[in-house]
Short mmCIF file of C-alpha atoms in Angstrom, two decimals:
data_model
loop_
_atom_site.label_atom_id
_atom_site.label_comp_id
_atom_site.label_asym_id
_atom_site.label_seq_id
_atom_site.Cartn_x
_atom_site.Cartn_y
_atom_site.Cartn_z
CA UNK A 15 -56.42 -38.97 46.19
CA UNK A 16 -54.05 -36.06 44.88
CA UNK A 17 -50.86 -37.45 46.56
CA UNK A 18 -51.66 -41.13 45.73
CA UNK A 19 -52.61 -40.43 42.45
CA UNK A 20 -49.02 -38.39 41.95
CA UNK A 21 -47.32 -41.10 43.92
CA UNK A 22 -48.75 -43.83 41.24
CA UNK A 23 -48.30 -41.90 38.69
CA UNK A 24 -44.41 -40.78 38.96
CA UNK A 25 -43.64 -44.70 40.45
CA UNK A 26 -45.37 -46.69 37.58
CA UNK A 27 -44.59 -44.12 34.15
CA UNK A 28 -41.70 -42.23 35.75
CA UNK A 29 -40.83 -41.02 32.18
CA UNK A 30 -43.88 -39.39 31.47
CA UNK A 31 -43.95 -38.03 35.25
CA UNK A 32 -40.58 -35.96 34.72
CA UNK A 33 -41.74 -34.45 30.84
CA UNK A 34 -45.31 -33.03 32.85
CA UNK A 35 -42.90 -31.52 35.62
CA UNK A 36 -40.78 -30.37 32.78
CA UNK A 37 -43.95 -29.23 30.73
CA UNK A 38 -45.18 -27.48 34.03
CA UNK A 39 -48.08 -29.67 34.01
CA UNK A 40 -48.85 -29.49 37.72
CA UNK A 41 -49.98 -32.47 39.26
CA UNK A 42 -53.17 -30.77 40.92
CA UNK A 43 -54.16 -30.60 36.62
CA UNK A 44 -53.53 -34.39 36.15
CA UNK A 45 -55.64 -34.96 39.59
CA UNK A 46 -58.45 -33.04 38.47
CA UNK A 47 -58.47 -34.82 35.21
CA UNK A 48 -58.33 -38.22 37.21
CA UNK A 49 -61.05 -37.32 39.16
CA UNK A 50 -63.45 -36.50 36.76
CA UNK A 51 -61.93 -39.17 34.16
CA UNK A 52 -64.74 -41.87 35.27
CA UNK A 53 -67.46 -39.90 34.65
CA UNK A 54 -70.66 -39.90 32.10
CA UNK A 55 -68.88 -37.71 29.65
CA UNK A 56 -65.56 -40.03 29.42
CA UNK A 57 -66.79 -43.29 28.61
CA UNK A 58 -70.09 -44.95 27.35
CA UNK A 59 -72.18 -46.40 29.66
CA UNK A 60 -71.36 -50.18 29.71
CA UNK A 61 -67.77 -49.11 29.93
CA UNK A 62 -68.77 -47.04 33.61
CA UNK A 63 -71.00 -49.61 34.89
CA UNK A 64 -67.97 -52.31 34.85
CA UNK A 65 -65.49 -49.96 36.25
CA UNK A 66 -68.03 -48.51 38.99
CA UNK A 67 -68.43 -52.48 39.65
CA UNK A 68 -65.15 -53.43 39.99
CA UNK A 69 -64.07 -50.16 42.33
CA UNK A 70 -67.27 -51.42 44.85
CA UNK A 71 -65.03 -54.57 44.62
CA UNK A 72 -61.63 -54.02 44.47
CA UNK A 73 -61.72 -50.49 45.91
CA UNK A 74 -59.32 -47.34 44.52
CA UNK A 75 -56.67 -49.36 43.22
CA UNK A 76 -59.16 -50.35 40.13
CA UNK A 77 -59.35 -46.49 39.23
CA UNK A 78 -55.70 -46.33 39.62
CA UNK A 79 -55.10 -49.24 37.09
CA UNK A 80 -57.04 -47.95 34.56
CA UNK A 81 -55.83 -44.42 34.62
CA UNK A 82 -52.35 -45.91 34.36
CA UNK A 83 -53.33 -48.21 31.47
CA UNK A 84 -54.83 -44.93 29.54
CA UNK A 85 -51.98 -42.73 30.24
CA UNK A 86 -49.41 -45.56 29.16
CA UNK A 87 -51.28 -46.14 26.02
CA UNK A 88 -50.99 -42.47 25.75
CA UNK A 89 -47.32 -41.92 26.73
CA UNK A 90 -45.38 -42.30 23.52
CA UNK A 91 -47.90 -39.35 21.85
CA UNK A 92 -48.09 -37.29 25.13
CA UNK A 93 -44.35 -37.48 25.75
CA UNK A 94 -44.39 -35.30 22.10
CA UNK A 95 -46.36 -32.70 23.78
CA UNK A 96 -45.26 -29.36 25.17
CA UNK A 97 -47.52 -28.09 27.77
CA UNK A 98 -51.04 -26.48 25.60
CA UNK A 99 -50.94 -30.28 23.96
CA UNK A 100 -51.06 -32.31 27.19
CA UNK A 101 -53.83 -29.52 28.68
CA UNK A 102 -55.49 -29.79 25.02
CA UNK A 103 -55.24 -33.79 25.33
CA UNK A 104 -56.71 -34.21 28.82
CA UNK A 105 -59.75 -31.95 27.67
CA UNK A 106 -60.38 -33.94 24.78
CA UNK A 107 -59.69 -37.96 26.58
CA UNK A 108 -62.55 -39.20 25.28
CA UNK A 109 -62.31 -37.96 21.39
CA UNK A 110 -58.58 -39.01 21.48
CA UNK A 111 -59.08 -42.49 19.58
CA UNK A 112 -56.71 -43.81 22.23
CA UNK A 113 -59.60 -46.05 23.30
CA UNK A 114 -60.27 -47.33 19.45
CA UNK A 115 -59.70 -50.47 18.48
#
């Protein structure tokens, strides 16, 4: 997952690819934080069950998508961030309001 997530990643939001190399924000950080990103503690339960449903379906691509979509929605803040505000960011995904309507 680590290389296709980075390969995603710096193809679809190259901007926001190039400030996390220039940040230092190593891409084995971003990977963890995609791999634990569709978990109980990220998103409320009806929220899971339809992504769960739609990666039996549609396979990896679906978590690939979304984590995309979030970081776009996120880019314009994150792009503002030096390296302890990404890290602090990441930690806090859920509490962000990014998700808010």
């Amino acid at each position: 997952v680590s290389t296709q997530s980075t390969w995603v990643f710096k193809t679809f939001i190259p901007s926001l690819f190039s400030h996390f190399e220039k940040q230092a924000v190593h891409s084995d950080l971003v990977t963890e934080w995609y791999m634990t990103l569709f978990t109980m503690q990220s998103f409320p339960r009806e929220t899971l069950d339809r992504v769960w449903d739609i990666f039996v379906v549609e396979g990896i691509k679906t978590l690939h998508r979304i984590t995309l979509g979030i970081l776009h929605l996120s880019k314009d803040m994150l792009l503002e961030c030096d390296f302890e505000g990404i890290i602090q960011y990441l930690k806090a995904f859920p509490d962000s309001g990014i998700l808010q309507p």
